[in-house]
């Protein structure tokens, strides 16, 4: 038997039939010919509220690549201060939602820069070449472009699942070349919006984030001094992780928020009038999503029991361990109608694809399961449907639905 990660608190407390957004798994699956991702807005809203309590005065941006499902974006628009996008396709999804947008990502094509400049979106510049193209396009359009500089920081986020700073990188501009670029942007007459400094992702160690944020504020101050200009906004990145695996513990964001408040209270004068933002993806949405699939077959082989689902890595690649993890470990999963029941049988939960990679639960302990039962895989709200190879093996894509907003306190 191998351990599973922790079920998110809103679901771990349930006994018997799992409900997501007030409805049972069977209701969500009824009338469908395959799996479904269900997203609970009340859980997202609770995460936003926790952020607000911990980070008073700091802007909250949602990085939509974590989950760009349109109804989810519409809900998020009510709660966050801005959206961060990384393609013109993502831009189109949030353009009508009435929130400020910033656009990061290497390799922005001319058509994407044009769309962003027309829509008055802040472009987080990833290179000097991109800056030149953006200025030329804006000049031709007769629009003053909003430009920020993404810095390839000389700090990195310790314990981060994905390191994106402190080394040669396709992301951002090396810190020592940033002041010259800021001066060039200002002298070209553009609307310089400040810095974007993103040092990593999926960190659960609060002190590592505290240290990175402290170094990021200091770096922003140093670059601003060298450029001789006050940045209107310093986007401090994010990197807040969620517990996916056995032994993972939830990030203590109150500790991070208290330390950032101290750092900002003592910040250098050059940042005196700057605003600060944190951009989060998975921390806001991962725990709010559940992937529900049905058991199509149950078989024995070589002494092992397999539960075969009607969906697998084609829908939820991350749970198979093939999305940015080095060692495969089990996401939390459960038999949807037996929450809280003891796991008396060791089974491997697999998808229907003809590849041994399609394993969603490796020798996990579950209550007795039969063909037709629903299995819930948790932490499916981020990097699920749009981060999985849904065309692989020709199965239909999974459905996605947003639950209604139900007051979590009033739930059964
Ligand atoms: C992917 C990404 C994010 C979101 O990362 P999470 O780990 O989901 O919070 C935020 N900012 C940038 C620049 C990114 O590339």
Short mmCIF file of C-alpha atoms and ligand atoms in Angstrom, two decimals:
data_model
loop_
_atom_site.label_atom_id
_atom_site.label_comp_id
_atom_site.label_asym_id
_atom_site.label_seq_id
_atom_site.Cartn_x
_atom_site.Cartn_y
_atom_site.Cartn_z
CA UNK A 1 0.00 0.00 0.00
CA UNK A 2 1.19 3.51 -0.82
CA UNK A 3 -0.01 6.70 0.85
CA UNK A 4 -2.16 9.36 -0.76
CA UNK A 5 -1.97 13.10 -0.36
CA UNK A 6 -4.34 14.88 2.01
CA UNK A 7 -7.95 15.43 0.92
CA UNK A 8 -8.66 19.21 1.05
CA UNK A 9 -10.28 20.19 4.37
CA UNK A 10 -13.71 21.05 2.90
CA UNK A 11 -14.05 17.47 1.63
CA UNK A 12 -12.04 15.58 4.24
CA UNK A 13 -14.68 16.43 6.84
CA UNK A 14 -17.45 14.70 4.87
CA UNK A 15 -18.89 11.30 5.75
CA UNK A 16 -20.81 9.00 3.43
CA UNK A 17 -21.70 10.48 0.04
CA UNK A 18 -19.34 13.19 -1.17
CA UNK A 19 -20.99 16.46 -2.07
CA UNK A 20 -19.35 19.14 -4.19
CA UNK A 21 -21.15 22.47 -4.18
CA UNK A 22 -24.07 20.82 -2.39
CA UNK A 23 -24.62 18.00 -4.90
CA UNK A 24 -23.58 14.38 -4.82
CA UNK A 25 -21.16 12.84 -7.31
CA UNK A 26 -23.96 10.76 -8.85
CA UNK A 27 -25.92 13.96 -9.56
CA UNK A 28 -22.94 15.58 -11.25
CA UNK A 29 -22.36 12.46 -13.35
CA UNK A 30 -26.03 11.82 -14.19
CA UNK A 31 -26.78 12.03 -17.88
CA UNK A 32 -23.13 12.26 -18.87
CA UNK A 33 -21.22 9.73 -20.86
CA UNK A 34 -17.91 10.36 -19.12
CA UNK A 35 -16.04 12.16 -16.37
CA UNK A 36 -16.61 15.69 -15.16
CA UNK A 37 -14.56 18.36 -13.41
CA UNK A 38 -16.67 20.17 -10.81
CA UNK A 39 -15.46 23.48 -9.39
CA UNK A 40 -16.85 24.92 -6.16
CA UNK A 41 -16.79 28.74 -6.16
CA UNK A 42 -17.36 28.93 -2.40
CA UNK A 43 -13.98 27.27 -1.81
CA UNK A 44 -12.26 29.72 -4.16
CA UNK A 45 -13.95 32.63 -2.48
CA UNK A 46 -12.80 31.33 0.90
CA UNK A 47 -9.19 31.24 -0.38
CA UNK A 48 -9.52 34.82 -1.64
CA UNK A 49 -10.86 35.88 1.77
CA UNK A 50 -7.91 34.23 3.51
CA UNK A 51 -5.51 36.04 1.19
CA UNK A 52 -7.21 39.38 1.91
CA UNK A 53 -6.99 38.81 5.64
CA UNK A 54 -3.28 37.98 5.43
CA UNK A 55 -2.19 40.60 2.85
CA UNK A 56 -4.03 43.84 3.52
CA UNK A 57 -3.17 46.47 0.93
CA UNK A 58 -1.48 44.04 -1.50
CA UNK A 59 -3.17 43.44 -4.86
CA UNK A 60 -4.23 39.91 -5.78
CA UNK A 61 -3.92 38.76 -9.38
CA UNK A 62 -5.19 35.47 -10.75
CA UNK A 63 -2.85 33.67 -13.19
CA UNK A 64 -5.46 32.18 -15.46
CA UNK A 65 -3.35 29.37 -16.88
CA UNK A 66 -4.13 27.41 -13.70
CA UNK A 67 -7.77 27.23 -14.80
CA UNK A 68 -9.24 29.34 -17.63
CA UNK A 69 -12.77 27.88 -17.53
CA UNK A 70 -14.97 30.87 -18.50
CA UNK A 71 -17.53 30.63 -15.64
CA UNK A 72 -14.65 30.38 -13.17
CA UNK A 73 -13.06 33.51 -14.65
CA UNK A 74 -16.36 35.35 -14.40
CA UNK A 75 -16.57 34.48 -10.70
CA UNK A 76 -12.94 35.36 -10.11
CA UNK A 77 -13.44 38.77 -11.74
CA UNK A 78 -15.61 39.75 -8.77
CA UNK A 79 -12.87 38.95 -6.29
CA UNK A 80 -9.40 39.73 -7.66
CA UNK A 81 -7.64 42.95 -8.66
CA UNK A 82 -6.29 41.71 -11.96
CA UNK A 83 -5.72 38.83 -14.34
CA UNK A 84 -2.35 37.59 -15.55
CA UNK A 85 -2.40 35.97 -18.97
CA UNK A 86 0.27 34.37 -21.12
CA UNK A 87 -1.17 34.30 -24.65
CA UNK A 88 -3.63 36.22 -26.78
CA UNK A 89 -6.01 33.26 -26.39
CA UNK A 90 -5.98 33.77 -22.63
CA UNK A 91 -6.28 37.51 -23.14
CA UNK A 92 -9.46 37.03 -25.17
CA UNK A 93 -10.99 35.04 -22.29
CA UNK A 94 -10.65 37.89 -19.78
CA UNK A 95 -10.82 40.94 -22.06
CA UNK A 96 -14.50 41.54 -21.33
CA UNK A 97 -14.40 41.01 -17.58
CA UNK A 98 -13.55 44.58 -16.59
CA UNK A 99 -10.37 43.86 -14.63
CA UNK A 100 -6.82 45.08 -15.30
CA UNK A 101 -4.80 42.55 -17.28
CA UNK A 102 -1.09 41.91 -17.58
CA UNK A 103 0.46 39.73 -20.24
CA UNK A 104 3.67 37.79 -19.54
CA UNK A 105 5.33 34.94 -21.39
CA UNK A 106 8.24 34.56 -23.80
CA UNK A 107 7.70 34.57 -27.55
CA UNK A 108 4.81 36.99 -27.82
CA UNK A 109 4.06 37.28 -31.54
CA UNK A 110 3.46 40.65 -33.21
CA UNK A 111 -0.26 39.90 -33.49
CA UNK A 112 -0.37 39.20 -29.75
CA UNK A 113 1.47 42.42 -28.90
CA UNK A 114 -0.92 44.30 -31.17
CA UNK A 115 -3.97 42.80 -29.43
CA UNK A 116 -2.52 43.62 -26.02
CA UNK A 117 -1.63 47.21 -26.91
CA UNK A 118 -5.06 47.83 -28.43
CA UNK A 119 -6.72 46.42 -25.29
CA UNK A 120 -4.56 48.67 -23.02
CA UNK A 121 -3.13 45.58 -21.37
CA UNK A 122 0.17 45.82 -19.45
CA UNK A 123 2.83 43.86 -21.31
CA UNK A 124 5.42 42.23 -19.08
CA UNK A 125 8.40 42.45 -21.41
CA UNK A 126 10.54 39.33 -21.60
CA UNK A 127 13.42 40.69 -23.70
CA UNK A 128 14.88 43.84 -25.22
CA UNK A 129 13.80 42.59 -28.64
CA UNK A 130 10.22 42.29 -27.47
CA UNK A 131 10.43 45.84 -26.06
CA UNK A 132 11.53 47.16 -29.46
CA UNK A 133 8.72 45.33 -31.27
CA UNK A 134 6.11 46.54 -28.75
CA UNK A 135 7.28 50.16 -29.08
CA UNK A 136 7.25 49.95 -32.88
CA UNK A 137 3.76 48.44 -32.97
CA UNK A 138 2.43 50.99 -30.47
CA UNK A 139 3.99 53.81 -32.51
CA UNK A 140 2.28 52.59 -35.66
CA UNK A 141 -1.06 52.34 -33.82
CA UNK A 142 -0.63 55.74 -32.19
CA UNK A 143 -1.22 54.26 -28.72
CA UNK A 144 0.94 54.85 -25.64
CA UNK A 145 1.74 51.27 -24.56
CA UNK A 146 1.68 50.06 -20.98
CA UNK A 147 4.96 48.25 -20.46
CA UNK A 148 6.42 46.52 -17.43
CA UNK A 149 9.73 44.73 -17.28
CA UNK A 150 9.86 41.12 -16.25
CA UNK A 151 13.08 40.59 -14.35
CA UNK A 152 15.00 37.32 -14.35
CA UNK A 153 15.82 37.63 -10.67
CA UNK A 154 19.13 36.77 -9.12
CA UNK A 155 17.15 35.03 -6.34
CA UNK A 156 15.25 31.78 -6.53
CA UNK A 157 12.43 30.32 -4.51
CA UNK A 158 13.81 27.58 -2.24
CA UNK A 159 11.81 24.35 -2.15
CA UNK A 160 9.90 25.48 -5.21
CA UNK A 161 8.50 22.76 -7.47
CA UNK A 162 9.54 24.71 -10.53
CA UNK A 163 12.48 27.10 -10.46
CA UNK A 164 12.17 30.10 -12.70
CA UNK A 165 14.84 32.45 -11.43
CA UNK A 166 18.50 32.79 -10.56
CA UNK A 167 19.88 31.13 -13.69
CA UNK A 168 19.93 31.41 -17.49
CA UNK A 169 16.27 31.62 -18.42
CA UNK A 170 13.86 32.23 -21.28
CA UNK A 171 11.77 34.21 -18.75
CA UNK A 172 12.51 37.84 -18.02
CA UNK A 173 15.53 40.02 -18.54
CA UNK A 174 18.69 39.49 -16.53
CA UNK A 175 18.67 41.93 -13.61
CA UNK A 176 21.87 43.75 -14.62
CA UNK A 177 20.35 44.82 -17.96
CA UNK A 178 17.00 45.97 -16.54
CA UNK A 179 17.84 49.59 -15.58
CA UNK A 180 18.98 50.42 -19.12
CA UNK A 181 15.77 48.95 -20.53
CA UNK A 182 13.61 50.94 -18.10
CA UNK A 183 15.38 54.14 -19.16
CA UNK A 184 14.84 53.26 -22.83
CA UNK A 185 11.11 52.61 -22.25
CA UNK A 186 10.72 55.92 -20.41
CA UNK A 187 12.60 57.91 -23.03
CA UNK A 188 10.45 56.34 -25.77
CA UNK A 189 7.43 57.90 -24.04
CA UNK A 190 5.78 54.62 -23.03
CA UNK A 191 3.72 54.24 -19.85
CA UNK A 192 6.15 52.27 -17.69
CA UNK A 193 4.11 50.15 -15.26
CA UNK A 194 6.91 48.69 -13.15
CA UNK A 195 8.43 45.28 -12.52
CA UNK A 196 7.28 41.69 -12.69
CA UNK A 197 9.52 39.37 -10.69
CA UNK A 198 8.53 35.71 -10.53
CA UNK A 199 10.88 33.33 -8.75
CA UNK A 200 9.08 29.99 -8.68
CA UNK A 201 6.01 27.91 -8.03
CA UNK A 202 4.43 25.33 -5.66
CA UNK A 203 6.30 26.27 -2.48
CA UNK A 204 4.91 25.03 0.84
CA UNK A 205 7.69 26.45 3.02
CA UNK A 206 6.46 29.82 4.32
CA UNK A 207 9.93 30.95 5.32
CA UNK A 208 11.24 30.27 1.80
CA UNK A 209 8.53 32.56 0.39
CA UNK A 210 9.25 35.19 3.05
CA UNK A 211 12.95 35.16 2.14
CA UNK A 212 12.20 35.33 -1.59
CA UNK A 213 9.75 38.21 -1.17
CA UNK A 214 12.27 40.11 0.94
CA UNK A 215 14.95 39.61 -1.71
CA UNK A 216 12.46 40.56 -4.44
CA UNK A 217 11.54 43.87 -2.78
CA UNK A 218 15.24 44.62 -2.31
CA UNK A 219 15.96 43.78 -5.95
CA UNK A 220 13.09 45.98 -7.16
CA UNK A 221 14.48 48.86 -5.09
CA UNK A 222 17.99 48.37 -6.45
CA UNK A 223 16.77 48.29 -10.05
CA UNK A 224 14.54 51.33 -9.53
CA UNK A 225 17.47 53.29 -8.02
CA UNK A 226 19.70 52.33 -10.93
CA UNK A 227 17.01 53.32 -13.45
CA UNK A 228 16.24 56.51 -11.54
CA UNK A 229 12.49 55.86 -11.62
CA UNK A 230 9.76 54.80 -9.20
CA UNK A 231 7.86 51.69 -10.37
CA UNK A 232 4.07 52.18 -10.16
CA UNK A 233 3.61 48.45 -9.51
CA UNK A 234 5.91 45.71 -8.29
CA UNK A 235 4.46 42.28 -9.04
CA UNK A 236 6.19 40.05 -6.50
CA UNK A 237 5.25 36.80 -8.22
CA UNK A 238 3.52 34.10 -6.23
CA UNK A 239 4.53 30.52 -5.86
CA UNK A 240 2.08 29.63 -3.08
CA UNK A 241 1.80 25.84 -3.13
CA UNK A 242 -0.98 23.44 -2.17
CA UNK A 243 -0.52 20.06 -0.45
CA UNK A 244 -0.77 17.34 -3.10
CA UNK A 245 1.11 14.45 -1.52
CA UNK A 246 1.46 12.51 1.71
CA UNK A 247 3.49 14.54 4.18
CA UNK A 248 2.73 17.88 2.50
CA UNK A 249 1.46 20.56 4.88
CA UNK A 250 -0.61 23.59 3.92
CA UNK A 251 1.31 26.82 3.49
CA UNK A 252 1.10 29.19 6.47
CA UNK A 253 0.08 32.33 4.58
CA UNK A 254 -0.49 34.37 7.73
CA UNK A 255 3.23 34.08 8.43
CA UNK A 256 4.03 35.17 4.87
CA UNK A 257 1.60 38.08 5.06
CA UNK A 258 2.92 39.35 8.39
CA UNK A 259 6.52 39.23 7.15
CA UNK A 260 5.64 41.00 3.90
CA UNK A 261 3.85 43.75 5.83
CA UNK A 262 7.05 44.31 7.81
CA UNK A 263 9.19 44.30 4.68
CA UNK A 264 6.90 46.82 2.99
CA UNK A 265 6.74 49.05 6.06
CA UNK A 266 10.52 49.39 5.92
CA UNK A 267 10.88 49.60 2.15
CA UNK A 268 13.35 51.98 0.52
CA UNK A 269 12.06 55.44 -0.42
CA UNK A 270 12.27 54.73 -4.16
CA UNK A 271 9.38 52.26 -3.68
CA UNK A 272 7.45 54.64 -1.42
CA UNK A 273 4.53 55.16 -3.80
CA UNK A 274 4.64 51.75 -5.47
CA UNK A 275 1.77 49.28 -5.27
CA UNK A 276 2.55 45.60 -4.78
CA UNK A 277 0.81 42.57 -6.23
CA UNK A 278 0.95 38.83 -5.75
CA UNK A 279 -0.11 36.58 -8.62
CA UNK A 280 -1.56 33.21 -7.74
CA UNK A 281 -2.85 30.31 -9.77
CA UNK A 282 -3.16 26.96 -8.05
CA UNK A 283 -3.46 28.28 -4.50
CA UNK A 284 -6.78 29.92 -5.39
CA UNK A 285 -8.36 27.10 -7.39
CA UNK A 286 -6.67 23.69 -7.04
CA UNK A 287 -8.52 22.58 -3.93
CA UNK A 288 -11.86 23.82 -5.27
CA UNK A 289 -11.93 21.28 -8.10
CA UNK A 290 -12.83 17.58 -8.04
CA UNK A 291 -12.51 15.23 -11.01
CA UNK A 292 -15.28 12.61 -10.96
CA UNK A 293 -15.04 9.44 -13.03
CA UNK A 294 -16.78 6.06 -13.01
CA UNK A 295 -15.32 2.60 -12.64
CA UNK A 296 -15.74 0.75 -15.95
CA UNK A 297 -13.96 -2.46 -14.99
CA UNK A 298 -12.39 -4.18 -12.04
CA UNK A 299 -9.76 -6.84 -12.69
CA UNK A 300 -7.02 -8.83 -11.01
CA UNK A 301 -3.53 -9.32 -12.42
CA UNK A 302 -0.46 -10.74 -10.76
CA UNK A 303 -2.05 -10.40 -7.37
CA UNK A 304 -2.91 -6.75 -7.91
CA UNK A 305 -6.44 -5.33 -8.22
CA UNK A 306 -7.08 -2.69 -10.86
CA UNK A 307 -10.00 -0.28 -10.96
CA UNK A 308 -10.28 1.04 -14.50
CA UNK A 309 -11.96 4.44 -14.88
CA UNK A 310 -13.62 6.07 -17.86
CA UNK A 311 -11.02 8.84 -17.84
CA UNK A 312 -7.39 9.17 -16.93
CA UNK A 313 -4.33 11.19 -17.83
CA UNK A 314 -6.10 12.42 -20.98
CA UNK A 315 -8.18 14.57 -18.60
CA UNK A 316 -6.10 14.88 -15.45
CA UNK A 317 -2.46 14.45 -16.41
CA UNK A 318 -1.14 15.92 -13.18
CA UNK A 319 -2.66 13.15 -11.03
CA UNK A 320 -0.76 10.57 -13.09
CA UNK A 321 2.52 12.21 -12.05
CA UNK A 322 3.47 13.26 -15.56
CA UNK A 323 3.10 17.04 -15.22
CA UNK A 324 6.20 18.53 -13.66
CA UNK A 325 6.92 15.92 -11.00
CA UNK A 326 10.08 13.85 -10.78
CA UNK A 327 8.86 11.00 -8.59
CA UNK A 328 5.32 9.70 -9.07
CA UNK A 329 3.24 10.00 -5.89
CA UNK A 330 -0.48 9.64 -5.26
CA UNK A 331 -2.89 12.53 -5.33
CA UNK A 332 -5.72 12.21 -2.79
CA UNK A 333 -8.63 10.21 -4.14
CA UNK A 334 -11.71 8.56 -2.69
CA UNK A 335 -14.65 6.37 -3.48
CA UNK A 336 -17.24 9.13 -3.82
CA UNK A 337 -20.06 7.39 -1.94
CA UNK A 338 -17.89 6.13 0.90
CA UNK A 339 -16.25 9.22 2.31
CA UNK A 340 -14.70 8.54 5.68
CA UNK A 341 -14.97 4.74 5.26
CA UNK A 342 -11.91 2.68 6.04
CA UNK A 343 -9.68 1.72 3.12
CA UNK A 344 -9.71 -2.06 3.45
CA UNK A 345 -8.57 -3.01 -0.05
CA UNK A 346 -5.36 -2.16 -1.85
CA UNK A 347 -6.11 -1.25 -5.48
CA UNK A 348 -4.48 0.55 -8.36
CA UNK A 349 -6.72 3.11 -10.04
CA UNK A 350 -5.98 3.51 -13.74
CA UNK A 351 -7.44 5.30 -16.73
CA UNK A 352 -8.54 3.76 -20.03
CA UNK A 353 -5.49 4.73 -22.08
CA UNK A 354 -3.15 2.15 -23.61
CA UNK A 355 -0.07 3.37 -21.76
CA UNK A 356 1.30 2.32 -18.38
CA UNK A 357 1.64 6.03 -17.57
CA UNK A 358 -2.14 6.20 -17.14
CA UNK A 359 -2.17 5.46 -13.41
CA UNK A 360 -4.10 7.80 -11.12
CA UNK A 361 -3.69 5.86 -7.88
CA UNK A 362 -0.84 3.44 -7.30
CA UNK A 363 -1.69 0.72 -4.75
CA UNK A 364 -3.97 2.91 -2.66
CA UNK A 365 -6.23 1.72 0.15
CA UNK A 366 -9.94 2.18 -0.67
CA UNK A 367 -13.20 0.77 0.65
CA UNK A 368 -14.59 -2.07 -1.52
CA UNK A 369 -15.40 -0.66 -4.98
CA UNK A 370 -17.62 -1.99 -7.75
CA UNK A 371 -18.09 -1.32 -11.42
CA UNK A 372 -20.26 1.78 -11.82
CA UNK A 373 -19.07 3.45 -8.61
CA UNK A 374 -17.79 7.01 -8.83
CA UNK A 375 -14.21 7.87 -7.90
CA UNK A 376 -13.26 11.41 -6.86
CA UNK A 377 -9.78 12.72 -7.51
CA UNK A 378 -9.14 15.87 -5.53
CA UNK A 379 -6.96 18.90 -6.29
CA UNK A 380 -8.34 18.96 -9.80
CA UNK A 381 -9.11 22.68 -9.90
CA UNK A 382 -5.72 23.71 -11.30
CA UNK A 383 -3.73 22.36 -14.25
CA UNK A 384 -6.43 19.79 -15.01
CA UNK A 385 -8.60 19.99 -18.10
CA UNK A 386 -6.46 22.46 -20.05
CA UNK A 387 -3.11 21.00 -18.97
CA UNK A 388 -3.90 17.46 -20.09
CA UNK A 389 -3.57 15.82 -23.55
CA UNK A 390 -7.30 15.47 -24.15
CA UNK A 391 -6.87 14.37 -27.79
CA UNK A 392 -4.53 11.50 -26.87
CA UNK A 393 -6.15 8.12 -27.65
CA UNK A 394 -9.28 9.75 -29.05
CA UNK A 395 -11.56 9.76 -26.02
CA UNK A 396 -13.97 12.64 -25.51
CA UNK A 397 -12.76 15.51 -23.35
CA UNK A 398 -14.12 15.68 -19.80
CA UNK A 399 -17.01 18.00 -19.03
CA UNK A 400 -16.44 20.97 -16.75
CA UNK A 401 -19.03 22.58 -14.53
CA UNK A 402 -19.12 25.32 -11.99
CA UNK A 403 -21.22 24.54 -8.93
CA UNK A 404 -23.57 27.17 -7.62
CA UNK A 405 -22.41 29.43 -4.87
CA UNK A 406 -23.59 27.91 -1.59
CA UNK A 407 -22.66 29.34 1.75
CA UNK A 408 -20.15 26.80 3.10
CA UNK A 409 -21.50 27.20 6.61
CA UNK A 410 -25.03 26.33 5.52
CA UNK A 411 -23.94 23.08 3.86
CA UNK A 412 -24.98 19.66 5.03
C1 LIG B 1 2.39 29.68 -13.96
C2 LIG B 1 2.58 31.04 -13.45
C3 LIG B 1 1.85 31.47 -12.34
C4 LIG B 1 0.92 30.59 -11.58
O1 LIG B 1 1.60 29.58 -10.90
P1 LIG B 1 0.89 28.77 -9.73
O2 LIG B 1 1.93 27.81 -9.27
O3 LIG B 1 -0.29 28.10 -10.32
O4 LIG B 1 0.50 29.75 -8.68
C5 LIG B 1 2.02 32.77 -11.92
N1 LIG B 1 2.86 33.60 -12.57
C6 LIG B 1 3.58 33.22 -13.64
C7 LIG B 1 4.49 34.18 -14.29
C8 LIG B 1 3.48 31.92 -14.11
O5 LIG B 1 4.21 31.55 -15.15
#
